[in-house]
Coordinates of C-alpha atoms in Angstrom, one line a residue:
Chain A
M1 CA -0.8 22.5 -0.9
G2 CA 0.9 19.2 -2.4
Y3 CA 2.5 17.3 -5.0
Q4 CA 0.6 17.5 -7.9
V5 CA 1.4 14.5 -10.5
K6 CA 1.3 15.2 -14.1
L7 CA 1.1 12.2 -16.1
N8 CA 0.5 11.4 -19.8
P9 CA -2.9 10.1 -20.7
L10 CA -3.6 6.4 -20.6
K11 CA -4.3 5.0 -23.9
P12 CA -6.8 2.4 -24.7
L13 CA -5.6 -1.2 -24.7
S14 CA -4.9 -2.6 -28.1
R15 CA -7.5 -5.5 -27.8
S16 CA -9.8 -5.8 -24.8
V17 CA -8.8 -8.2 -21.9
S18 CA -10.8 -10.1 -19.5
I19 CA -10.6 -12.3 -16.5
I20 CA -12.0 -15.9 -17.2
G21 CA -10.9 -17.8 -14.2
I22 CA -9.9 -17.3 -10.8
G23 CA -8.5 -19.3 -7.6
A24 CA -7.4 -18.8 -4.1
T25 CA -6.2 -20.6 -1.2
P26 CA -7.5 -19.3 2.4
F27 CA -5.3 -16.8 4.1
M28 CA -3.6 -18.7 6.9
L29 CA -1.0 -18.8 9.5
T30 CA 0.2 -22.3 8.1
M31 CA 2.8 -23.2 10.6
D32 CA 0.3 -22.4 13.6
D33 CA -2.2 -24.7 12.5
P34 CA -1.4 -28.9 12.3
E35 CA -3.6 -29.0 9.4
T36 CA -1.7 -26.6 7.6
D37 CA 1.8 -26.8 8.9
G38 CA 4.6 -27.4 6.5
L39 CA 2.7 -26.3 3.4
C40 CA 5.0 -24.2 1.3
E41 CA 5.1 -21.8 -1.7
G42 CA 5.4 -24.2 -4.7
E43 CA 2.3 -26.0 -3.5
L44 CA 0.1 -23.0 -2.4
F45 CA 0.9 -21.4 -5.6
G46 CA 0.0 -24.6 -7.5
Y47 CA -3.4 -24.9 -6.0
A48 CA -4.3 -21.5 -6.6
A49 CA -3.3 -21.7 -10.0
V50 CA -4.9 -25.2 -10.8
E51 CA -8.2 -23.7 -9.2
A52 CA -8.0 -20.7 -11.8
M53 CA -7.4 -22.9 -14.6
K54 CA -10.6 -25.3 -13.7
D55 CA -12.6 -22.2 -13.2
A56 CA -11.8 -20.9 -16.8
G57 CA -12.4 -24.5 -18.0
I58 CA -9.0 -24.7 -19.5
T59 CA -5.8 -27.0 -18.9
A60 CA -2.3 -26.1 -18.4
K61 CA -1.8 -27.0 -22.2
D62 CA -3.8 -24.0 -23.1
V63 CA -1.9 -21.3 -21.1
D64 CA 0.8 -19.5 -23.3
F65 CA 2.8 -17.6 -20.4
Y66 CA 2.6 -17.4 -16.6
I67 CA 3.6 -14.5 -14.2
H68 CA 4.6 -14.9 -10.6
A69 CA 4.5 -12.4 -8.0
Q70 CA 5.4 -12.2 -4.3
A71 CA 6.2 -9.1 -2.3
G72 CA 10.2 -9.7 -0.9
P73 CA 11.0 -13.3 -2.1
T74 CA 14.3 -13.0 -0.5
W75 CA 12.9 -12.0 3.1
Q76 CA 9.8 -14.7 2.8
S77 CA 11.3 -17.6 0.9
Q78 CA 15.1 -17.1 0.6
V79 CA 14.9 -17.4 -3.1
G80 CA 16.3 -15.2 -5.9
T81 CA 14.2 -16.6 -8.9
P82 CA 10.8 -17.3 -7.3
N83 CA 9.0 -18.0 -10.8
M84 CA 11.3 -20.7 -11.2
H85 CA 10.7 -22.4 -7.7
V86 CA 7.1 -22.8 -8.6
A87 CA 7.6 -23.8 -12.3
N88 CA 6.8 -27.5 -11.8
W89 CA 3.7 -27.3 -9.9
F90 CA 0.8 -26.6 -12.2
G91 CA 1.6 -28.5 -15.5
M92 CA 3.5 -25.7 -17.5
K93 CA 7.2 -27.1 -17.3
G94 CA 8.9 -25.3 -20.2
K95 CA 6.7 -22.2 -20.7
G96 CA 7.9 -18.8 -20.5
S97 CA 7.3 -16.9 -17.2
C98 CA 8.8 -13.9 -15.0
H99 CA 8.6 -12.5 -11.6
H100 CA 7.8 -9.1 -10.2
S101 CA 7.5 -7.4 -6.9
E102 CA 6.0 -4.4 -5.8
A103 CA 5.5 -5.2 -1.9
C104 CA 1.8 -4.7 -1.0
C105 CA 0.9 -3.5 -4.5
T106 CA 2.1 -6.7 -6.0
G107 CA -1.1 -8.4 -6.7
Y108 CA -2.5 -5.5 -8.4
V109 CA 0.3 -5.1 -10.8
A110 CA -0.2 -8.6 -11.4
L111 CA -3.3 -7.9 -13.3
E112 CA -1.8 -4.8 -15.1
Q113 CA 1.0 -7.4 -16.5
A114 CA -1.1 -9.7 -17.5
V115 CA -3.4 -7.6 -19.2
S116 CA -0.5 -5.9 -20.9
Y117 CA 0.7 -9.4 -22.2
V118 CA -2.3 -10.3 -23.7
A119 CA -3.4 -6.9 -25.2
S120 CA -0.2 -6.7 -27.0
G121 CA -1.1 -9.7 -29.1
A122 CA 2.0 -11.7 -28.0
Y123 CA -0.1 -14.3 -25.9
D124 CA -3.8 -15.1 -26.0
I125 CA -4.1 -16.9 -22.6
V126 CA -2.0 -15.9 -19.3
L127 CA -1.9 -17.0 -15.8
S128 CA -0.8 -14.5 -13.3
G129 CA -0.6 -15.4 -9.6
A130 CA 1.1 -14.9 -6.2
C131 CA 2.3 -16.4 -3.3
D132 CA 3.2 -14.9 0.1
M133 CA 4.2 -16.7 3.2
S134 CA 4.9 -13.4 5.4
Y135 CA 4.0 -15.3 8.6
S136 CA 5.6 -18.7 8.2
V137 CA 8.9 -17.9 6.5
A138 CA 11.5 -20.3 5.0
Y139 CA 14.8 -21.1 6.3
P140 CA 17.7 -20.3 3.8
D141 CA 19.1 -24.0 3.8
R142 CA 16.3 -26.4 4.8
P143 CA 13.5 -28.0 2.7
A144 CA 10.4 -25.7 2.2
F145 CA 8.1 -27.6 4.5
M146 CA 10.1 -26.5 7.5
R147 CA 8.9 -22.9 8.5
R148 CA 10.0 -20.3 11.1
S149 CA 8.0 -17.5 12.6
G150 CA 8.3 -14.3 10.4
D151 CA 8.2 -12.2 13.7
D152 CA 7.8 -8.5 14.2
R153 CA 11.3 -7.6 14.3
M154 CA 12.0 -9.1 10.9
F155 CA 9.1 -7.6 9.6
R156 CA 10.3 -4.1 10.7
D157 CA 13.4 -4.7 9.0
T158 CA 11.4 -5.4 5.8
L159 CA 9.4 -2.5 6.0
N160 CA 12.6 -0.4 6.2
S161 CA 13.7 -2.4 3.3
I162 CA 11.2 -0.4 1.0
F163 CA 12.6 2.9 1.8
P164 CA 15.3 4.2 -0.6
K165 CA 18.7 4.3 1.1
D166 CA 20.1 7.2 -0.3
Y167 CA 18.2 9.7 1.6
T168 CA 14.5 8.8 2.6
L169 CA 15.5 5.7 5.2
E170 CA 17.9 8.5 7.1
S171 CA 14.9 10.6 7.6
Y172 CA 13.5 8.7 10.5
A173 CA 10.2 10.0 9.7
A174 CA 9.1 7.9 6.6
L175 CA 7.6 4.8 8.5
D176 CA 6.4 7.0 11.4
V177 CA 4.3 9.4 9.5
H178 CA 3.5 6.8 6.6
S179 CA 0.3 5.3 7.8
E180 CA -1.4 8.5 9.3
I181 CA -0.3 11.5 7.5
W182 CA -3.1 11.6 5.1
L183 CA -5.4 10.8 7.8
D184 CA -3.9 13.6 10.0
E185 CA -4.9 16.2 7.3
Y186 CA -8.2 14.8 6.6
I187 CA -9.1 14.6 10.4
H188 CA -8.2 18.4 10.9
E189 CA -9.7 19.5 7.4
N190 CA -13.0 17.8 8.5
G191 CA -12.9 18.7 12.2
I192 CA -13.6 15.3 13.4
A193 CA -10.8 14.7 16.0
D194 CA -13.1 13.9 18.5
K195 CA -15.1 11.5 16.3
I196 CA -12.5 9.5 14.3
D197 CA -11.8 6.6 16.8
D198 CA -15.7 6.0 16.8
V199 CA -15.4 6.1 12.9
L200 CA -12.6 3.5 13.0
C201 CA -14.0 1.3 15.6
V202 CA -17.2 0.9 13.5
L203 CA -15.2 0.6 10.6
A204 CA -13.4 -2.4 12.2
R205 CA -16.4 -3.9 13.4
D206 CA -18.1 -3.9 10.2
S207 CA -15.0 -5.1 8.2
R208 CA -14.7 -7.9 10.9
R209 CA -18.3 -9.0 10.4
A210 CA -17.6 -9.4 6.5
A211 CA -14.3 -11.5 7.3
A212 CA -16.0 -13.7 9.7
L213 CA -18.6 -14.7 7.0
N214 CA -15.9 -15.3 4.1
P215 CA -14.2 -18.8 4.1
L216 CA -10.9 -17.5 2.8
S217 CA -10.5 -15.1 5.7
L218 CA -7.8 -15.4 8.3
C219 CA -10.4 -14.3 10.9
N220 CA -13.7 -16.4 11.6
D221 CA -15.0 -14.5 14.5
T222 CA -16.7 -11.1 14.9
Y223 CA -15.5 -8.6 17.7
D224 CA -18.9 -9.3 19.3
E225 CA -17.9 -12.9 19.7
L226 CA -14.4 -11.6 20.7
A227 CA -16.0 -9.6 23.3
V228 CA -17.9 -12.6 24.8
K229 CA -14.7 -14.5 24.8
Y230 CA -13.3 -11.7 27.2
K231 CA -16.4 -11.2 29.1
M232 CA -17.1 -8.1 27.8
K233 CA -20.4 -6.2 27.0
D234 CA -19.9 -5.7 23.3
A235 CA -17.7 -5.1 20.1
D236 CA -17.5 -1.7 21.2
T237 CA -16.1 -2.0 24.7
F238 CA -13.6 -4.9 23.2
L239 CA -12.3 -2.3 20.4
R240 CA -11.7 0.4 23.0
S241 CA -10.2 -1.9 25.4
K242 CA -6.6 -2.5 26.4
F243 CA -6.7 -5.7 23.9
N244 CA -7.1 -3.1 21.4
P245 CA -4.3 -0.6 22.0
F246 CA -3.3 2.4 19.9
L247 CA -0.4 1.6 17.8
G248 CA -0.3 5.1 16.1
R249 CA -1.8 8.4 16.8
Y250 CA -5.2 7.3 15.7
L251 CA -5.0 3.9 14.6
R252 CA -5.5 1.2 17.1
A253 CA -4.1 -2.6 16.5
S254 CA -7.3 -3.4 14.9
H255 CA -6.8 -0.7 12.2
F256 CA -3.6 -2.4 11.1
E257 CA -3.1 -5.2 8.8
Q258 CA -2.6 -8.9 9.7
R259 CA 0.0 -10.5 8.3
C260 CA -0.5 -14.2 6.9
D261 CA 0.2 -16.8 4.2
G262 CA -1.8 -17.5 1.4
A263 CA -1.6 -17.6 -2.8
G264 CA -4.1 -16.6 -5.5
A265 CA -4.2 -16.6 -9.3
F266 CA -6.2 -15.7 -12.2
I267 CA -6.5 -16.2 -15.9
V268 CA -6.9 -13.4 -18.6
C269 CA -7.3 -13.6 -22.3
P270 CA -9.1 -11.5 -25.1
T271 CA -12.4 -10.6 -24.3
D272 CA -13.9 -11.9 -27.8
M273 CA -12.3 -15.2 -26.7
A274 CA -13.7 -14.8 -23.1
R275 CA -17.2 -14.2 -24.5
R276 CA -16.8 -17.6 -26.5
C277 CA -15.5 -19.8 -23.7
T278 CA -17.7 -18.4 -20.8
D279 CA -20.6 -16.5 -19.8
H280 CA -19.5 -14.7 -16.5
S281 CA -16.0 -13.2 -17.6
V282 CA -14.9 -10.1 -16.3
E283 CA -13.5 -7.1 -18.4
I284 CA -10.8 -4.9 -17.5
L285 CA -11.3 -1.5 -18.8
G286 CA -7.9 -0.1 -17.8
I287 CA -5.8 0.3 -14.9
G288 CA -4.2 3.8 -13.9
H289 CA -0.8 3.6 -12.2
S290 CA 1.2 6.3 -10.3
C291 CA 4.0 5.9 -8.1
L292 CA 5.5 8.2 -5.5
E293 CA 8.8 7.3 -3.2
I294 CA 7.7 7.4 0.3
S295 CA 9.4 10.7 1.2
T296 CA 6.6 12.4 -0.5
P297 CA 4.1 13.7 2.3
R298 CA 0.6 12.4 1.7
L299 CA 1.9 10.1 -1.3
E300 CA -1.1 7.9 -0.7
K301 CA -3.5 10.9 -1.5
Y302 CA -1.6 12.2 -4.5
A303 CA -0.8 8.9 -6.3
T304 CA -4.3 7.6 -5.7
E305 CA -5.9 10.9 -7.3
T306 CA -3.4 10.6 -10.0
A307 CA -4.1 7.1 -11.0
Y308 CA -7.8 7.7 -10.7
R309 CA -7.8 10.7 -12.9
Q310 CA -5.8 8.5 -15.8
I311 CA -8.6 5.6 -15.5
R312 CA -11.6 8.2 -15.4
D313 CA -10.3 10.2 -18.3
L314 CA -9.7 7.0 -20.2
T315 CA -13.2 5.3 -20.0
G316 CA -15.3 8.3 -19.1
L317 CA -16.6 6.6 -15.9
T318 CA -16.3 7.9 -12.5
G319 CA -16.1 6.4 -9.1
A320 CA -19.9 7.4 -8.6
D321 CA -20.6 5.0 -11.6
M322 CA -19.3 1.9 -9.3
D323 CA -21.1 -0.6 -7.4
L324 CA -18.1 -1.8 -5.4
F325 CA -14.7 -0.4 -4.3
M326 CA -11.7 -2.2 -3.2
A327 CA -8.9 -0.4 -1.4
N328 CA -6.1 -2.5 -0.1
D329 CA -6.8 -1.1 3.4
F330 CA -3.5 -2.0 5.4
H331 CA -4.1 0.9 7.4
M332 CA -7.9 1.0 7.7
S333 CA -8.5 4.4 7.3
S334 CA -7.5 3.9 3.7
Q335 CA -11.0 2.3 3.0
F336 CA -12.8 5.8 3.1
L337 CA -9.8 8.1 2.2
A338 CA -9.1 6.2 -1.0
A339 CA -12.9 5.8 -1.9
E340 CA -13.3 9.5 -1.5
A341 CA -10.3 10.3 -3.5
C342 CA -11.7 8.3 -6.2
E343 CA -15.2 9.8 -6.1
Y344 CA -17.0 6.6 -4.9
L345 CA -17.9 8.4 -1.8
P346 CA -18.9 12.1 -1.5
E347 CA -16.0 14.7 -0.8
N348 CA -15.7 15.2 2.9
E349 CA -18.2 12.6 3.5
G350 CA -16.5 9.2 3.5
W351 CA -16.0 9.1 7.2
K352 CA -19.8 9.8 7.9
Y353 CA -20.4 6.6 5.4
A354 CA -18.2 4.7 7.2
F355 CA -19.6 5.5 10.7
E356 CA -23.1 4.8 9.3
S357 CA -22.0 1.4 8.2
R358 CA -22.8 2.6 4.7
T359 CA -19.7 1.1 3.3
A360 CA -20.2 -2.4 5.0
F361 CA -21.1 -5.2 2.3
D362 CA -24.7 -4.8 3.3
G363 CA -24.6 -1.0 3.2
D364 CA -25.4 1.1 0.0
R365 CA -21.8 1.9 -1.1
P366 CA -20.0 -1.3 -0.1
V367 CA -16.2 -1.0 0.3
Q368 CA -13.7 -3.8 0.6
T369 CA -16.4 -6.5 0.9
N370 CA -14.0 -9.3 1.9
G371 CA -13.2 -7.5 5.3
G372 CA -9.9 -6.1 4.0
R373 CA -6.2 -6.4 5.3
C374 CA -6.8 -5.7 8.7
Q375 CA -9.6 -8.5 9.2
Y376 CA -9.4 -10.6 6.2
G377 CA -5.7 -10.7 6.3
H378 CA -2.5 -9.4 4.3
A379 CA -0.6 -12.0 2.5
H380 CA 1.5 -8.8 1.1
G381 CA 1.8 -9.5 -2.6
T382 CA -1.0 -12.1 -2.6
S383 CA -3.7 -9.4 -1.2
G384 CA -4.4 -7.7 -4.6
I385 CA -5.3 -11.0 -6.1
H386 CA -7.7 -12.1 -3.3
D387 CA -9.4 -8.7 -3.9
Y388 CA -9.8 -9.1 -7.7
Y389 CA -11.0 -12.6 -6.6
E390 CA -13.6 -10.9 -4.5
V391 CA -14.9 -8.7 -7.4
V392 CA -15.1 -11.3 -9.8
K393 CA -17.0 -13.5 -7.2
Q394 CA -19.3 -10.5 -6.4
M395 CA -20.1 -10.0 -10.0
R396 CA -20.9 -13.4 -10.7
G397 CA -23.3 -13.3 -7.4
E398 CA -21.2 -16.2 -5.9
M399 CA -20.3 -14.4 -2.3
G400 CA -23.1 -15.9 -0.5
P401 CA -23.6 -14.4 2.8
T402 CA -21.5 -11.2 1.9
Q403 CA -23.2 -10.9 -1.3
V404 CA -23.8 -7.0 -1.8
K405 CA -27.2 -6.1 -2.2
R406 CA -27.5 -4.8 -5.9
P407 CA -25.9 -6.2 -9.0
V408 CA -22.2 -5.7 -9.3
N409 CA -21.7 -4.4 -12.7
Y410 CA -18.7 -2.2 -12.4
A411 CA -16.2 -2.3 -9.7
M412 CA -13.0 0.0 -8.8
V413 CA -9.9 -1.5 -7.1
R414 CA -7.6 0.8 -5.9
G415 CA -4.0 -1.0 -5.3
Y416 CA -1.4 0.5 -2.9
G417 CA 2.0 -0.4 -1.7
G418 CA 5.3 -1.0 -2.8
G419 CA 7.0 2.1 -1.3
Q420 CA 4.6 3.1 -2.8
N421 CA 2.9 1.9 -6.3
L422 CA -0.8 3.1 -6.5
T423 CA -3.1 1.6 -9.1
C424 CA -6.5 2.3 -10.0
A425 CA -8.3 -0.4 -12.2
I426 CA -12.1 -0.5 -13.4
L427 CA -13.5 -4.0 -14.0
K428 CA -16.9 -4.6 -16.0
S429 CA -19.0 -7.8 -15.7
N430 CA -19.7 -9.3 -19.1
A431 CA -22.4 -11.3 -17.9
Chain B
M1 CA 29.5 7.3 -21.4
E2 CA 32.7 6.8 -19.6
K3 CA 33.6 6.6 -15.9
K4 CA 34.5 10.1 -15.6
D5 CA 31.2 11.1 -16.5
I6 CA 29.7 9.5 -13.7
K7 CA 29.8 12.2 -10.7
H8 CA 28.7 11.0 -7.1
I9 CA 25.6 12.7 -6.1
V10 CA 25.0 10.8 -2.9
K11 CA 28.3 11.1 -1.3
T12 CA 28.7 14.9 -2.7
F13 CA 25.3 15.4 -0.6
Y14 CA 26.7 13.8 2.4
N15 CA 30.2 15.0 2.2
A16 CA 28.8 18.4 2.1
L17 CA 26.7 18.2 5.4
E18 CA 30.2 17.5 7.0
E19 CA 31.2 20.8 6.0
G20 CA 27.9 22.5 7.4
K21 CA 26.5 23.0 3.5
I22 CA 23.2 21.6 2.3
L23 CA 23.0 20.8 -1.0
G24 CA 20.4 20.3 -3.9
R25 CA 20.3 20.2 -7.5
K26 CA 18.7 23.0 -9.6
C27 CA 17.2 22.4 -13.0
T28 CA 19.0 24.3 -15.8
K29 CA 15.6 24.8 -17.6
C30 CA 13.0 25.6 -15.0
G31 CA 14.9 26.5 -12.1
H32 CA 13.2 23.8 -9.6
V33 CA 15.6 22.5 -6.9
E34 CA 15.6 18.8 -6.5
F35 CA 16.2 18.5 -2.6
P36 CA 17.6 16.2 -1.7
P37 CA 19.6 16.2 -5.0
Y38 CA 18.9 13.8 -8.0
L39 CA 20.0 13.7 -11.2
A40 CA 16.9 15.2 -13.4
C41 CA 14.1 17.5 -12.7
N42 CA 11.0 15.8 -11.4
I43 CA 9.0 19.0 -12.4
C44 CA 9.4 19.7 -16.1
G45 CA 11.3 16.2 -16.8
N46 CA 14.6 18.2 -17.9
L47 CA 17.7 16.0 -17.8
D48 CA 20.3 18.2 -16.6
T49 CA 20.6 19.9 -13.2
E50 CA 23.6 21.5 -11.5
W51 CA 24.6 21.8 -7.5
H52 CA 22.7 24.3 -5.3
E53 CA 23.4 25.2 -1.9
M54 CA 20.3 25.5 0.0
S55 CA 19.3 28.9 1.5
G56 CA 18.1 27.2 4.8
K57 CA 14.6 29.0 4.6
A58 CA 11.9 26.5 4.8
V59 CA 8.4 26.2 6.7
A60 CA 6.6 23.2 8.3
M61 CA 3.6 21.9 6.6
Q62 CA 2.3 19.3 8.8
I63 CA 3.3 18.2 12.3
M64 CA 2.5 15.1 14.3
A65 CA 3.7 13.5 17.6
P66 CA 5.6 10.4 17.2
S67 CA 3.7 7.3 17.1
F68 CA 4.1 4.5 19.8
G69 CA 4.4 1.7 17.1
F70 CA 6.3 3.2 14.4
S71 CA 8.6 5.8 15.9
D72 CA 12.3 4.8 16.2
K73 CA 13.1 4.8 19.8
S74 CA 16.8 4.9 19.4
F75 CA 16.7 8.1 17.5
R76 CA 14.5 9.8 20.3
D77 CA 17.4 8.7 22.9
R78 CA 20.0 10.5 20.5
V79 CA 18.4 13.4 19.6
G80 CA 15.6 13.9 22.7
D81 CA 12.4 15.5 22.0
Y82 CA 11.3 15.4 18.3
C83 CA 8.1 15.5 16.2
V84 CA 7.6 14.3 12.6
G85 CA 5.7 15.9 9.6
S86 CA 6.6 17.5 6.6
V87 CA 8.9 20.5 5.7
K88 CA 8.8 22.8 2.6
P89 CA 12.2 24.5 1.8
E90 CA 11.8 27.8 -0.1
E91 CA 13.5 26.5 -3.4
S92 CA 12.1 22.8 -3.4
G93 CA 9.4 20.5 -2.7
E94 CA 8.0 19.3 0.3
L95 CA 9.4 16.2 2.2
V96 CA 8.8 14.1 5.2
T97 CA 11.3 15.0 8.1
C98 CA 11.7 15.4 11.8
F99 CA 11.4 18.5 13.8
I100 CA 14.4 18.3 16.6
G101 CA 14.0 19.8 19.7
V102 CA 10.2 20.1 19.6
S103 CA 8.1 18.4 22.4
P104 CA 5.1 16.2 21.1
G105 CA 3.1 18.2 23.7
R106 CA 3.3 21.3 21.4
V107 CA 1.8 19.6 18.4
D108 CA -1.7 21.1 18.7
E109 CA -0.2 25.0 19.5
L110 CA 2.1 24.3 16.4
R111 CA -0.6 22.9 14.1
G112 CA -2.5 26.2 14.5
K113 CA 0.5 28.1 13.2
I114 CA 1.0 26.1 9.8
P115 CA 3.1 27.0 8.0
F116 CA 5.6 28.1 10.6
P117 CA 9.2 28.9 10.0
V118 CA 11.8 26.2 10.6
R119 CA 15.6 26.0 9.8
P120 CA 18.1 23.3 9.0
I121 CA 20.2 21.5 11.9
I122 CA 22.8 19.1 11.0
I123 CA 22.9 16.0 13.3
Q124 CA 25.8 13.7 13.7
E125 CA 24.8 9.9 13.0
D126 CA 26.8 6.7 13.1
G127 CA 29.4 7.5 10.5
Y128 CA 27.6 10.3 8.6
K129 CA 25.8 13.3 9.3
M130 CA 22.0 14.2 8.4
V131 CA 20.0 17.3 7.9
F132 CA 16.7 17.6 10.0
W133 CA 14.8 21.0 11.2
E134 CA 14.1 22.8 14.0
L135 CA 11.7 25.7 15.0
D136 CA 13.0 29.3 13.9
E137 CA 11.4 30.9 16.7

């Protein structure tokens, strides 16, 4: 029994839209590293935007409109009009722009927004980007290069701020159940209570292996390397040690997001224009979108299924047709739960695929090949843009050591967050 | 619309708890009850609802022990033992909640009894009351 969402069918875009350029800064703890300490929002967004425009082979003059995204601009940056705070940084002074914020789903909605602007016919070339500094937070009244730690207490207050204050926050249950209520049901439906720690530790090890090979990742060491550092036998020993305690009922510290700073941007335009200007554009076939407020039990499951049904019915493609799946796994179990809900993995077998490393970047059903939110890092509103970056680069065959084994022609990107938005996009390589 | 047309929904809900009443809003078209109360019906989309006093009959649909990392310690200090999960009132949809007076050590036993009956309990908070649920044993 559960909440069944019935939405009107998703309609085809008025004109097809493709990504022609993409850019991303590394995910960083900027204030902890002398090389990056003092970096701030305008320049990070600017670097990502400039890289995306260069990647597309265009200049700022060619862009008609830009969209700025950030999860919680008041919390991180102490600003109320964030699109204006980056406005002078990438050559588009005077152009129209707007801002949106859907917490951890922001970067996924960023694509939906950009696609809508172009598909409507209002603009031909739109830049959509995000910058989040969740770790190195601004002061309210000091220059932006001066930062302070966005510590756990501040972050907990921020998490509470995504719960509606009419009734949900006062339930005292929403935050506590949120990350594990779907997993709890799945564990007991599949009778894997005695196996789930093994599954999640394998998943953490494999995801970290991908993250350590990715130059944009926050983490550059594997769990095997960490085990050596702590004089332990191997990664499994480390992952079950006191250095990786349970924070939830099933999830350990290594199964939760790692907060960080970073930016990303992409350029979209009509597909017919994209085909003329580049041979490696990526078409967006559509984006399903369902939102459930956080008082709904297992909302991640129901809204994921709904967003997936929308895009499946629109395109006629299923998860089984995909070559890559991205999940926005800020609690790591989402990798196999979401992949199963979207039929990328067989029903009730997602945990087995994860346990057998078949969902690793070098497995036969790769999921979250950048390492994901728990190992690659989570710069909240920007993470979705980095997932799209990963998909575009995988489709181009440019991911080097983490390039998946077979050609990536189709990818599904499940976005999640914002208390809570769930999106499901299907992307297709035009190469 | 005039100011007089805008009636309090949230405040009326909390004021009713002060009197020991638990209110939802019943759809005038399909009969679904929105609990807690909202303006319009989330099942059929009808735009008109009216006040409805909840029967208090409900079952627990999922139960878990509070987590180490995300439970609210001050809440446990105030109410004692509790577990988290979801409840399904007979007239309305399922929602997340706390089960007051339930030791985390009973989770495995109670999970085997789902859906098990619970009844509402109104707890005094700092300046307002809130409704939770307890076992109806």
